[in-house]
DNA sequence: ATAAAGCTTCCAGTAACTGGAAGTTCAAGG
DNA sequence: CCTTGAACTTCCAGTTACTGGAAGCTTTAT
């Protein structure tokens, strides 16, 4: 499929997809006319990149995570260690995101129509800070 | 407190904190010696920035979210609408992050020691793709 | 008193896109 | 068959969000 279709399916702009190719994150085929030709497997990689980038992982982290996806020696110890490191990171992000959501939800439900600007729950937006 | 302390408490490098001041995300006091002087409220803002940036929100989105925090007209309709938009976004991120974690966990637990490289659950890494 | 650590500004460099120009190829309508 | 517009190509420049380093001032610790 052409880059436009891959863009639609992955949720990434065509520009970004070409950029990811430049930095070696994927290698789509080329059709006879010179157009890039994406397989479903390419689209999976792209969709994965879209997701993990939007969740705050760096491109280099994504490259590592993709190695889990593509690595033929997936049972090796360091690949497993990498996955576990990332799992811990994801769990931390999940906790932070949950906290952020709860606070925002409180803000929407409890502060609506209240004209006092010193609503104390707002402090929760910043999470716990070590004093 | 000095920038070093604020850096420790917020989890942001001093460089980044100065940068956030440059682009108008906070305005710490200055001590007589010219050093920046951060209040606990500044640290809350910084911690909030640290969290939301690491979760994939852009600086401009963070600026908006901070307006929820600081806006004295917090009961206005558009501020509430903004909070609700962000809530939806956060819920989507939560779902994606959860999926990513589950797949990765599967990968770690089910594929360890298995030398077959075509483990089908790996496909889950990229999430559902519209065919 | 002096050295090291921490602060200041400023300027340059990097990461990860993003926009636009200039040209080629394809799909649809006349 | 011709043309016109959308989609594709490469290349280069610009933007966002930092990040590193120089040069110099202030504070803290021996």
PDB file of C-alpha atoms (C1' of nucleotides) in Angstrom:
ATOM      1  CA  UNK A   1       0.000   0.000   0.000  1.00  0.00           C
ATOM      2  CA  UNK A   2       1.056   3.637  -0.560  1.00  0.00           C
ATOM      3  CA  UNK A   3       2.217   5.999   2.140  1.00  0.00           C
ATOM      4  CA  UNK A   4      -1.142   7.775   2.318  1.00  0.00           C
ATOM      5  CA  UNK A   5      -2.923   4.561   3.218  1.00  0.00           C
ATOM      6  CA  UNK A   6      -0.207   3.628   5.710  1.00  0.00           C
ATOM      7  CA  UNK A   7      -0.590   7.091   7.198  1.00  0.00           C
ATOM      8  CA  UNK A   8      -4.335   6.632   7.649  1.00  0.00           C
ATOM      9  CA  UNK A   9      -3.973   3.176   9.152  1.00  0.00           C
ATOM     10  CA  UNK A  10      -1.176   4.143  11.523  1.00  0.00           C
ATOM     11  CA  UNK A  11      -2.351   7.585  12.537  1.00  0.00           C
ATOM     12  CA  UNK A  12       1.028   9.098  11.647  1.00  0.00           C
ATOM     13  CA  UNK A  13       1.554  11.909   9.104  1.00  0.00           C
ATOM     14  CA  UNK A  14       3.302  10.808   5.893  1.00  0.00           C
ATOM     15  CA  UNK A  15       6.099  13.254   6.749  1.00  0.00           C
ATOM     16  CA  UNK A  16       6.734  11.464  10.008  1.00  0.00           C
ATOM     17  CA  UNK A  17       6.661   8.054   8.343  1.00  0.00           C
ATOM     18  CA  UNK A  18       9.356   9.147   5.878  1.00  0.00           C
ATOM     19  CA  UNK A  19      11.348  10.567   8.759  1.00  0.00           C
ATOM     20  CA  UNK A  20      11.140   7.249  10.626  1.00  0.00           C
ATOM     21  CA  UNK A  21      12.496   5.552   7.527  1.00  0.00           C
ATOM     22  CA  UNK A  22      15.363   8.084   7.362  1.00  0.00           C
ATOM     23  CA  UNK A  23      16.422   7.227  10.898  1.00  0.00           C
ATOM     24  CA  UNK A  24      16.150   3.514  10.211  1.00  0.00           C
ATOM     25  CA  UNK A  25      13.004   2.539  12.106  1.00  0.00           C
ATOM     26  CA  UNK A  26      11.546   0.689   9.132  1.00  0.00           C
ATOM     27  CA  UNK A  27      12.378  -0.249   5.554  1.00  0.00           C
ATOM     28  CA  UNK A  28       9.335  -0.455   3.333  1.00  0.00           C
ATOM     29  CA  UNK A  29       9.584  -1.988  -0.140  1.00  0.00           C
ATOM     30  CA  UNK A  30       9.606   0.195  -3.197  1.00  0.00           C
ATOM     31  CA  UNK A  31       7.211  -0.287  -6.080  1.00  0.00           C
ATOM     32  CA  UNK A  32       8.450  -0.041  -9.686  1.00  0.00           C
ATOM     33  CA  UNK A  33       7.338   3.571  -9.878  1.00  0.00           C
ATOM     34  CA  UNK A  34       9.552   4.479  -6.925  1.00  0.00           C
ATOM     35  CA  UNK A  35       6.663   4.800  -4.479  1.00  0.00           C
ATOM     36  CA  UNK A  36       7.097   3.295  -1.029  1.00  0.00           C
ATOM     37  CA  UNK A  37       5.088   0.104  -0.624  1.00  0.00           C
ATOM     38  CA  UNK A  38       3.988  -0.696   2.927  1.00  0.00           C
ATOM     39  CA  UNK A  39       3.063  -4.156   4.172  1.00  0.00           C
ATOM     40  CA  UNK A  40       0.674  -4.838   7.055  1.00  0.00           C
ATOM     41  CA  UNK A  41       3.732  -5.610   9.135  1.00  0.00           C
ATOM     42  CA  UNK A  42       5.098  -2.120   8.387  1.00  0.00           C
ATOM     43  CA  UNK A  43       1.760  -0.661   9.436  1.00  0.00           C
ATOM     44  CA  UNK A  44       1.985  -2.601  12.715  1.00  0.00           C
ATOM     45  CA  UNK A  45       5.390  -1.095  13.383  1.00  0.00           C
ATOM     46  CA  UNK A  46       4.107   2.381  12.554  1.00  0.00           C
ATOM     47  CA  UNK A  47       1.043   2.022  14.723  1.00  0.00           C
ATOM     48  CA  UNK A  48       3.264   0.829  17.528  1.00  0.00           C
ATOM     49  CA  UNK A  49       5.523   3.852  17.044  1.00  0.00           C
ATOM     50  CA  UNK A  50       2.532   6.175  17.043  1.00  0.00           C
ATOM     51  CA  UNK A  51       1.314   4.754  20.312  1.00  0.00           C
ATOM     52  CA  UNK A  52       4.535   4.596  22.238  1.00  0.00           C
ATOM     53  CA  UNK A  53       5.697   8.047  21.051  1.00  0.00           C
ATOM     54  CA  UNK A  54       2.419   9.627  22.116  1.00  0.00           C
ATOM     55  CA  UNK A  55       2.847   7.995  25.509  1.00  0.00           C
ATOM     56  CA  UNK A  56       6.123   9.739  26.158  1.00  0.00           C
ATOM     57  CA  UNK A  57       8.716   7.191  25.050  1.00  0.00           C
ATOM     58  CA  UNK A  58      11.662   8.623  23.133  1.00  0.00           C
ATOM     59  CA  UNK A  59      12.448   7.465  19.621  1.00  0.00           C
ATOM     60  CA  UNK A  60      15.441   5.549  20.964  1.00  0.00           C
ATOM     61  CA  UNK A  61      13.245   3.793  23.521  1.00  0.00           C
ATOM     62  CA  UNK A  62      10.818   2.970  20.734  1.00  0.00           C
ATOM     63  CA  UNK A  63      13.687   1.552  18.718  1.00  0.00           C
ATOM     64  CA  UNK A  64      14.508  -0.731  21.666  1.00  0.00           C
ATOM     65  CA  UNK A  65      10.893  -1.744  22.113  1.00  0.00           C
ATOM     66  CA  UNK A  66      10.685  -2.487  18.396  1.00  0.00           C
ATOM     67  CA  UNK A  67      13.650  -4.801  18.790  1.00  0.00           C
ATOM     68  CA  UNK A  68      11.419  -6.893  21.057  1.00  0.00           C
ATOM     69  CA  UNK A  69       8.985  -6.994  18.207  1.00  0.00           C
ATOM     70  CA  UNK A  70      11.433  -7.919  15.513  1.00  0.00           C
ATOM     71  CA  UNK A  71      14.279  -9.623  17.340  1.00  0.00           C
ATOM     72  CA  UNK A  72      14.730 -13.206  16.269  1.00  0.00           C
ATOM     73  CA  UNK A  73      16.661 -13.935  19.458  1.00  0.00           C
ATOM     74  CA  UNK A  74      13.817 -12.798  21.588  1.00  0.00           C
ATOM     75  CA  UNK A  75      14.580 -15.247  24.367  1.00  0.00           C
ATOM     76  CA  UNK A  76      17.932 -13.664  25.166  1.00  0.00           C
ATOM     77  CA  UNK A  77      18.407 -12.368  28.700  1.00  0.00           C
ATOM     78  CA  UNK A  78      19.011  -8.728  27.833  1.00  0.00           C
ATOM     79  CA  UNK A  79      15.940  -8.498  25.672  1.00  0.00           C
ATOM     80  CA  UNK A  80      13.901  -9.870  28.567  1.00  0.00           C
ATOM     81  CA  UNK A  81      15.575  -7.395  30.916  1.00  0.00           C
ATOM     82  CA  UNK A  82      14.725  -4.541  28.584  1.00  0.00           C
ATOM     83  CA  UNK A  83      11.100  -5.589  28.485  1.00  0.00           C
ATOM     84  CA  UNK A  84      11.021  -5.685  32.262  1.00  0.00           C
ATOM     85  CA  UNK A  85      12.595  -2.250  32.578  1.00  0.00           C
ATOM     86  CA  UNK A  86       9.997  -0.871  30.212  1.00  0.00           C
ATOM     87  CA  UNK A  87       7.237  -2.612  32.154  1.00  0.00           C
ATOM     88  CA  UNK A  88       8.277  -0.803  35.326  1.00  0.00           C
ATOM     89  CA  UNK A  89       8.345   2.463  33.439  1.00  0.00           C
ATOM     90  CA  UNK A  90       4.902   1.833  31.992  1.00  0.00           C
ATOM     91  CA  UNK A  91       3.519   1.051  35.434  1.00  0.00           C
ATOM     92  CA  UNK A  92       4.874   4.357  36.721  1.00  0.00           C
ATOM     93  CA  UNK A  93       3.335   6.212  33.811  1.00  0.00           C
ATOM     94  CA  UNK A  94       0.040   4.447  34.451  1.00  0.00           C
ATOM     95  CA  UNK A  95       0.033   5.531  38.080  1.00  0.00           C
ATOM     96  CA  UNK A  96       0.836   9.126  37.179  1.00  0.00           C
ATOM     97  CA  UNK A  97      -1.758   9.227  34.454  1.00  0.00           C
ATOM     98  CA  UNK A  98      -4.394   7.812  36.788  1.00  0.00           C
ATOM     99  CA  UNK A  99      -3.598  10.434  39.385  1.00  0.00           C
ATOM    100  CA  UNK A 100      -3.750  13.168  36.775  1.00  0.00           C
ATOM    101  CA  UNK A 101      -7.127  11.923  35.597  1.00  0.00           C
ATOM    102  CA  UNK A 102      -8.586  11.733  39.080  1.00  0.00           C
ATOM    103  CA  UNK A 103      -7.510  15.231  39.907  1.00  0.00           C
ATOM    104  CA  UNK A 104      -8.820  16.627  36.657  1.00  0.00           C
ATOM    105  CA  UNK A 105     -12.099  14.783  37.135  1.00  0.00           C
ATOM    106  CA  UNK A 106     -12.438  16.229  40.607  1.00  0.00           C
ATOM    107  CA  UNK A 107     -11.744  19.633  39.147  1.00  0.00           C
ATOM    108  CA  UNK A 108     -14.467  19.278  36.552  1.00  0.00           C
ATOM    109  CA  UNK A 109     -17.099  17.814  38.864  1.00  0.00           C
ATOM    110  CA  UNK A 110     -16.499  19.637  42.094  1.00  0.00           C
ATOM    111  CA  UNK A 111     -15.366  23.086  41.054  1.00  0.00           C
ATOM    112  CA  UNK A 112     -17.923  23.837  38.357  1.00  0.00           C
ATOM    113  CA  UNK A 113     -19.922  26.942  39.150  1.00  0.00           C
ATOM    114  CA  UNK A 114     -17.974  27.570  42.270  1.00  0.00           C
ATOM    115  CA  UNK A 115     -16.560  31.051  42.083  1.00  0.00           C
ATOM    116  CA  UNK A 116     -14.052  30.628  44.879  1.00  0.00           C
ATOM    117  CA  UNK A 117     -10.708  30.387  43.075  1.00  0.00           C
ATOM    118  CA  UNK A 118      -8.803  28.777  45.921  1.00  0.00           C
ATOM    119  CA  UNK A 119     -10.223  25.258  45.489  1.00  0.00           C
ATOM    120  CA  UNK A 120      -7.779  23.127  47.462  1.00  0.00           C
ATOM    121  CA  UNK A 121      -7.937  20.026  45.277  1.00  0.00           C
ATOM    122  CA  UNK A 122      -6.161  21.939  42.544  1.00  0.00           C
ATOM    123  CA  UNK A 123      -2.981  21.310  44.473  1.00  0.00           C
ATOM    124  CA  UNK A 124      -3.358  17.672  43.509  1.00  0.00           C
ATOM    125  CA  UNK A 125      -2.574  18.597  39.921  1.00  0.00           C
ATOM    126  CA  UNK A 126       1.064  18.658  40.828  1.00  0.00           C
ATOM    127  CA  UNK A 127       1.013  15.388  42.773  1.00  0.00           C
ATOM    128  CA  UNK A 128       2.813  14.800  46.019  1.00  0.00           C
ATOM    129  CA  UNK A 129       5.952  16.830  46.441  1.00  0.00           C
ATOM    130  CA  UNK A 130       8.636  15.900  48.921  1.00  0.00           C
ATOM    131  CA  UNK A 131       8.712  18.845  51.284  1.00  0.00           C
TER     132      UNK A 131
ATOM    133  CA  UNK B   1      14.742  28.020  47.540  1.00  0.00           C
ATOM    134  CA  UNK B   2      17.462  27.949  44.849  1.00  0.00           C
ATOM    135  CA  UNK B   3      17.103  26.359  41.450  1.00  0.00           C
ATOM    136  CA  UNK B   4      19.080  23.278  42.497  1.00  0.00           C
ATOM    137  CA  UNK B   5      16.606  22.481  45.249  1.00  0.00           C
ATOM    138  CA  UNK B   6      13.658  23.169  42.980  1.00  0.00           C
ATOM    139  CA  UNK B   7      15.257  20.836  40.441  1.00  0.00           C
ATOM    140  CA  UNK B   8      15.548  18.043  42.995  1.00  0.00           C
ATOM    141  CA  UNK B   9      11.994  18.479  44.242  1.00  0.00           C
ATOM    142  CA  UNK B  10      10.458  18.680  40.783  1.00  0.00           C
ATOM    143  CA  UNK B  11      12.562  16.082  39.004  1.00  0.00           C
ATOM    144  CA  UNK B  12      13.406  18.570  36.229  1.00  0.00           C
ATOM    145  CA  UNK B  13      16.959  19.631  35.266  1.00  0.00           C
ATOM    146  CA  UNK B  14      17.836  23.218  36.198  1.00  0.00           C
ATOM    147  CA  UNK B  15      18.370  23.901  32.493  1.00  0.00           C
ATOM    148  CA  UNK B  16      14.798  22.908  31.735  1.00  0.00           C
ATOM    149  CA  UNK B  17      13.451  25.000  34.603  1.00  0.00           C
ATOM    150  CA  UNK B  18      15.189  28.096  33.237  1.00  0.00           C
ATOM    151  CA  UNK B  19      13.853  27.264  29.799  1.00  0.00           C
ATOM    152  CA  UNK B  20      10.290  27.027  31.169  1.00  0.00           C
ATOM    153  CA  UNK B  21      10.765  30.460  32.673  1.00  0.00           C
ATOM    154  CA  UNK B  22      11.994  31.798  29.293  1.00  0.00           C
ATOM    155  CA  UNK B  23       8.816  30.626  27.584  1.00  0.00           C
ATOM    156  CA  UNK B  24       6.657  32.048  30.362  1.00  0.00           C
ATOM    157  CA  UNK B  25       5.478  28.953  32.209  1.00  0.00           C
ATOM    158  CA  UNK B  26       6.468  30.356  35.610  1.00  0.00           C
ATOM    159  CA  UNK B  27       7.924  33.477  37.164  1.00  0.00           C
ATOM    160  CA  UNK B  28       9.974  32.767  40.263  1.00  0.00           C
ATOM    161  CA  UNK B  29      11.083  35.602  42.558  1.00  0.00           C
ATOM    162  CA  UNK B  30      14.664  36.805  42.529  1.00  0.00           C
ATOM    163  CA  UNK B  31      16.801  37.030  45.645  1.00  0.00           C
ATOM    164  CA  UNK B  32      19.060  40.054  46.262  1.00  0.00           C
ATOM    165  CA  UNK B  33      22.038  38.207  44.816  1.00  0.00           C
ATOM    166  CA  UNK B  34      20.191  37.679  41.520  1.00  0.00           C
ATOM    167  CA  UNK B  35      19.509  33.996  42.170  1.00  0.00           C
ATOM    168  CA  UNK B  36      16.053  32.668  41.324  1.00  0.00           C
ATOM    169  CA  UNK B  37      13.973  32.012  44.426  1.00  0.00           C
ATOM    170  CA  UNK B  38      11.357  29.281  44.096  1.00  0.00           C
ATOM    171  CA  UNK B  39       8.261  28.972  46.282  1.00  0.00           C
ATOM    172  CA  UNK B  40       6.493  25.691  47.017  1.00  0.00           C
ATOM    173  CA  UNK B  41       3.827  26.840  44.585  1.00  0.00           C
ATOM    174  CA  UNK B  42       6.497  27.137  41.875  1.00  0.00           C
ATOM    175  CA  UNK B  43       7.661  23.635  42.705  1.00  0.00           C
ATOM    176  CA  UNK B  44       4.084  22.379  42.335  1.00  0.00           C
ATOM    177  CA  UNK B  45       3.899  23.922  38.878  1.00  0.00           C
ATOM    178  CA  UNK B  46       7.245  22.382  37.942  1.00  0.00           C
ATOM    179  CA  UNK B  47       6.305  18.957  39.234  1.00  0.00           C
ATOM    180  CA  UNK B  48       3.088  19.197  37.301  1.00  0.00           C
ATOM    181  CA  UNK B  49       5.029  20.115  34.164  1.00  0.00           C
ATOM    182  CA  UNK B  50       7.424  17.229  34.700  1.00  0.00           C
ATOM    183  CA  UNK B  51       4.570  14.775  34.956  1.00  0.00           C
ATOM    184  CA  UNK B  52       2.415  15.940  32.100  1.00  0.00           C
ATOM    185  CA  UNK B  53       5.375  16.384  29.738  1.00  0.00           C
ATOM    186  CA  UNK B  54       6.605  12.862  30.453  1.00  0.00           C
ATOM    187  CA  UNK B  55       3.117  11.588  29.686  1.00  0.00           C
ATOM    188  CA  UNK B  56       3.173  12.962  26.188  1.00  0.00           C
ATOM    189  CA  UNK B  57       1.418  16.330  26.533  1.00  0.00           C
ATOM    190  CA  UNK B  58       3.003  19.153  24.548  1.00  0.00           C
ATOM    191  CA  UNK B  59       4.267  22.283  26.269  1.00  0.00           C
ATOM    192  CA  UNK B  60       1.289  24.196  24.893  1.00  0.00           C
ATOM    193  CA  UNK B  61      -1.101  21.613  26.306  1.00  0.00           C
ATOM    194  CA  UNK B  62       0.703  21.884  29.624  1.00  0.00           C
ATOM    195  CA  UNK B  63       0.313  25.639  29.485  1.00  0.00           C
ATOM    196  CA  UNK B  64      -3.440  25.143  29.052  1.00  0.00           C
ATOM    197  CA  UNK B  65      -3.598  22.610  31.852  1.00  0.00           C
ATOM    198  CA  UNK B  66      -1.664  25.006  34.067  1.00  0.00           C
ATOM    199  CA  UNK B  67      -4.289  27.616  33.355  1.00  0.00           C
ATOM    200  CA  UNK B  68      -6.728  25.307  35.135  1.00  0.00           C
ATOM    201  CA  UNK B  69      -4.364  25.398  38.035  1.00  0.00           C
ATOM    202  CA  UNK B  70      -3.846  29.139  38.140  1.00  0.00           C
ATOM    203  CA  UNK B  71      -6.893  30.606  36.468  1.00  0.00           C
ATOM    204  CA  UNK B  72      -8.906  32.770  38.791  1.00  0.00           C
ATOM    205  CA  UNK B  73     -11.939  32.394  36.549  1.00  0.00           C
ATOM    206  CA  UNK B  74     -11.858  28.662  36.835  1.00  0.00           C
ATOM    207  CA  UNK B  75     -15.611  28.304  36.635  1.00  0.00           C
ATOM    208  CA  UNK B  76     -15.804  29.618  33.079  1.00  0.00           C
ATOM    209  CA  UNK B  77     -17.318  27.312  30.464  1.00  0.00           C
ATOM    210  CA  UNK B  78     -14.266  27.077  28.219  1.00  0.00           C
ATOM    211  CA  UNK B  79     -11.946  26.162  31.048  1.00  0.00           C
ATOM    212  CA  UNK B  80     -14.321  23.373  31.996  1.00  0.00           C
ATOM    213  CA  UNK B  81     -14.511  22.288  28.362  1.00  0.00           C
ATOM    214  CA  UNK B  82     -10.721  22.195  28.192  1.00  0.00           C
ATOM    215  CA  UNK B  83     -10.554  20.018  31.278  1.00  0.00           C
ATOM    216  CA  UNK B  84     -13.067  17.641  29.753  1.00  0.00           C
ATOM    217  CA  UNK B  85     -11.185  17.430  26.477  1.00  0.00           C
ATOM    218  CA  UNK B  86      -8.027  16.613  28.372  1.00  0.00           C
ATOM    219  CA  UNK B  87      -9.885  14.008  30.431  1.00  0.00           C
ATOM    220  CA  UNK B  88     -10.916  12.197  27.272  1.00  0.00           C
ATOM    221  CA  UNK B  89      -7.352  12.339  26.042  1.00  0.00           C
ATOM    222  CA  UNK B  90      -6.036  10.994  29.317  1.00  0.00           C
ATOM    223  CA  UNK B  91      -8.517   8.135  29.220  1.00  0.00           C
ATOM    224  CA  UNK B  92      -7.320   7.219  25.738  1.00  0.00           C
ATOM    225  CA  UNK B  93      -3.716   7.325  26.876  1.00  0.00           C
ATOM    226  CA  UNK B  94      -4.608   5.144  29.854  1.00  0.00           C
ATOM    227  CA  UNK B  95      -6.217   2.544  27.619  1.00  0.00           C
ATOM    228  CA  UNK B  96      -3.242   2.513  25.255  1.00  0.00           C
ATOM    229  CA  UNK B  97      -0.766   2.307  28.073  1.00  0.00           C
ATOM    230  CA  UNK B  98      -2.671  -0.565  29.672  1.00  0.00           C
ATOM    231  CA  UNK B  99      -2.707  -2.454  26.384  1.00  0.00           C
ATOM    232  CA  UNK B 100       1.000  -1.851  25.939  1.00  0.00           C
ATOM    233  CA  UNK B 101       1.688  -3.144  29.425  1.00  0.00           C
ATOM    234  CA  UNK B 102      -0.397  -6.264  28.999  1.00  0.00           C
ATOM    235  CA  UNK B 103       1.284  -7.159  25.754  1.00  0.00           C
ATOM    236  CA  UNK B 104       4.731  -6.545  27.149  1.00  0.00           C
ATOM    237  CA  UNK B 105       3.894  -8.592  30.226  1.00  0.00           C
ATOM    238  CA  UNK B 106       2.722 -11.429  28.040  1.00  0.00           C
ATOM    239  CA  UNK B 107       5.938 -11.145  26.104  1.00  0.00           C
ATOM    240  CA  UNK B 108       8.035 -11.410  29.240  1.00  0.00           C
ATOM    241  CA  UNK B 109       6.070 -14.228  30.848  1.00  0.00           C
ATOM    242  CA  UNK B 110       5.084 -16.375  27.895  1.00  0.00           C
ATOM    243  CA  UNK B 111       7.932 -16.053  25.486  1.00  0.00           C
ATOM    244  CA  UNK B 112      10.870 -16.476  27.825  1.00  0.00           C
ATOM    245  CA  UNK B 113      12.982 -19.450  26.823  1.00  0.00           C
ATOM    246  CA  UNK B 114      10.867 -20.136  23.855  1.00  0.00           C
ATOM    247  CA  UNK B 115      13.113 -20.162  20.831  1.00  0.00           C
ATOM    248  CA  UNK B 116      10.352 -19.918  18.254  1.00  0.00           C
ATOM    249  CA  UNK B 117      10.573 -16.355  16.985  1.00  0.00           C
ATOM    250  CA  UNK B 118       7.073 -16.196  15.525  1.00  0.00           C
ATOM    251  CA  UNK B 119       5.217 -15.787  18.849  1.00  0.00           C
ATOM    252  CA  UNK B 120       1.824 -14.514  17.725  1.00  0.00           C
ATOM    253  CA  UNK B 121       1.107 -12.283  20.713  1.00  0.00           C
ATOM    254  CA  UNK B 122       3.877  -9.982  19.548  1.00  0.00           C
ATOM    255  CA  UNK B 123       1.403  -8.640  17.032  1.00  0.00           C
ATOM    256  CA  UNK B 124      -0.442  -7.129  19.966  1.00  0.00           C
ATOM    257  CA  UNK B 125       2.433  -4.691  20.419  1.00  0.00           C
ATOM    258  CA  UNK B 126       1.021  -2.640  17.621  1.00  0.00           C
ATOM    259  CA  UNK B 127      -2.580  -2.813  18.788  1.00  0.00           C
ATOM    260  CA  UNK B 128      -5.563  -3.364  16.548  1.00  0.00           C
ATOM    261  CA  UNK B 129      -5.104  -2.002  13.058  1.00  0.00           C
ATOM    262  CA  UNK B 130      -8.062  -1.303  10.796  1.00  0.00           C
ATOM    263  CA  UNK B 131      -7.556  -3.676   7.896  1.00  0.00           C
TER     264      UNK B 131
ATOM    265  C1'  DA C   1      42.267  32.777  51.513  1.00  0.00           C
ATOM    266  C1'  DT C   2      41.317  29.882  48.188  1.00  0.00           C
ATOM    267  C1'  DA C   3      39.095  26.166  45.953  1.00  0.00           C
ATOM    268  C1'  DA C   4      34.927  23.922  44.694  1.00  0.00           C
ATOM    269  C1'  DA C   5      30.212  24.066  44.018  1.00  0.00           C
ATOM    270  C1'  DG C   6      26.293  26.508  42.546  1.00  0.00           C
ATOM    271  C1'  DC C   7      24.377  30.294  40.416  1.00  0.00           C
ATOM    272  C1'  DT C   8      23.989  33.773  36.325  1.00  0.00           C
ATOM    273  C1'  DT C   9      23.497  34.875  31.002  1.00  0.00           C
ATOM    274  C1'  DC C  10      24.264  33.757  26.347  1.00  0.00           C
ATOM    275  C1'  DC C  11      24.958  31.137  22.355  1.00  0.00           C
ATOM    276  C1'  DA C  12      25.325  26.946  19.862  1.00  0.00           C
ATOM    277  C1'  DG C  13      23.822  22.123  19.122  1.00  0.00           C
ATOM    278  C1'  DT C  14      20.472  18.164  19.149  1.00  0.00           C
ATOM    279  C1'  DA C  15      16.061  15.492  18.736  1.00  0.00           C
ATOM    280  C1'  DA C  16      12.004  14.880  16.537  1.00  0.00           C
ATOM    281  C1'  DC C  17       9.477  16.502  13.648  1.00  0.00           C
ATOM    282  C1'  DT C  18       7.055  19.917  10.073  1.00  0.00           C
ATOM    283  C1'  DG C  19       6.455  23.006   6.060  1.00  0.00           C
ATOM    284  C1'  DG C  20       7.359  24.176   1.491  1.00  0.00           C
ATOM    285  C1'  DA C  21       9.512  24.014  -3.088  1.00  0.00           C
ATOM    286  C1'  DA C  22      10.175  21.553  -7.382  1.00  0.00           C
ATOM    287  C1'  DG C  23       9.406  17.753  -9.901  1.00  0.00           C
ATOM    288  C1'  DT C  24       7.155  12.881 -11.123  1.00  0.00           C
ATOM    289  C1'  DT C  25       3.275   9.586 -11.319  1.00  0.00           C
ATOM    290  C1'  DC C  26      -1.311   8.118 -11.167  1.00  0.00           C
ATOM    291  C1'  DA C  27      -6.652   8.120 -11.561  1.00  0.00           C
ATOM    292  C1'  DA C  28     -10.640  10.447 -13.363  1.00  0.00           C
ATOM    293  C1'  DG C  29     -13.315  13.261 -16.525  1.00  0.00           C
ATOM    294  C1'  DG C  30     -13.852  15.371 -21.129  1.00  0.00           C
TER     295       DG C  30
ATOM    296  C1'  DC D   1      -5.771  10.619 -25.856  1.00  0.00           C
ATOM    297  C1'  DC D   2      -5.318  14.646 -23.049  1.00  0.00           C
ATOM    298  C1'  DT D   3      -5.330  17.162 -19.146  1.00  0.00           C
ATOM    299  C1'  DT D   4      -5.903  18.362 -14.442  1.00  0.00           C
ATOM    300  C1'  DG D   5      -5.561  17.476  -9.695  1.00  0.00           C
ATOM    301  C1'  DA D   6      -4.258  14.549  -6.042  1.00  0.00           C
ATOM    302  C1'  DA D   7      -0.671  11.781  -4.280  1.00  0.00           C
ATOM    303  C1'  DC D   8       3.858  10.669  -4.533  1.00  0.00           C
ATOM    304  C1'  DT D   9       9.167  11.734  -4.702  1.00  0.00           C
ATOM    305  C1'  DT D  10      13.589  14.294  -2.758  1.00  0.00           C
ATOM    306  C1'  DC D  11      15.714  18.052  -0.558  1.00  0.00           C
ATOM    307  C1'  DC D  12      16.325  21.831   2.376  1.00  0.00           C
ATOM    308  C1'  DA D  13      14.895  25.053   5.755  1.00  0.00           C
ATOM    309  C1'  DG D  14      12.265  26.075  10.045  1.00  0.00           C
ATOM    310  C1'  DT D  15      10.188  24.832  14.720  1.00  0.00           C
ATOM    311  C1'  DT D  16       9.743  22.798  19.302  1.00  0.00           C
ATOM    312  C1'  DA D  17      11.670  21.502  23.358  1.00  0.00           C
ATOM    313  C1'  DC D  18      15.309  21.011  25.284  1.00  0.00           C
ATOM    314  C1'  DT D  19      20.709  20.382  26.363  1.00  0.00           C
ATOM    315  C1'  DG D  20      25.724  21.419  26.551  1.00  0.00           C
ATOM    316  C1'  DG D  21      29.304  24.550  27.229  1.00  0.00           C
ATOM    317  C1'  DA D  22      31.704  28.973  27.883  1.00  0.00           C
ATOM    318  C1'  DA D  23      32.602  32.914  30.835  1.00  0.00           C
ATOM    319  C1'  DG D  24      31.822  35.069  34.904  1.00  0.00           C
ATOM    320  C1'  DC D  25      29.757  36.056  39.678  1.00  0.00           C
ATOM    321  C1'  DT D  26      28.344  34.223  44.552  1.00  0.00           C
ATOM    322  C1'  DT D  27      28.380  31.113  48.237  1.00  0.00           C
ATOM    323  C1'  DT D  28      30.174  27.408  51.150  1.00  0.00           C
ATOM    324  C1'  DA D  29      33.711  24.712  53.107  1.00  0.00           C
ATOM    325  C1'  DT D  30      38.372  23.846  54.412  1.00  0.00           C
TER     326       DT D  30
END
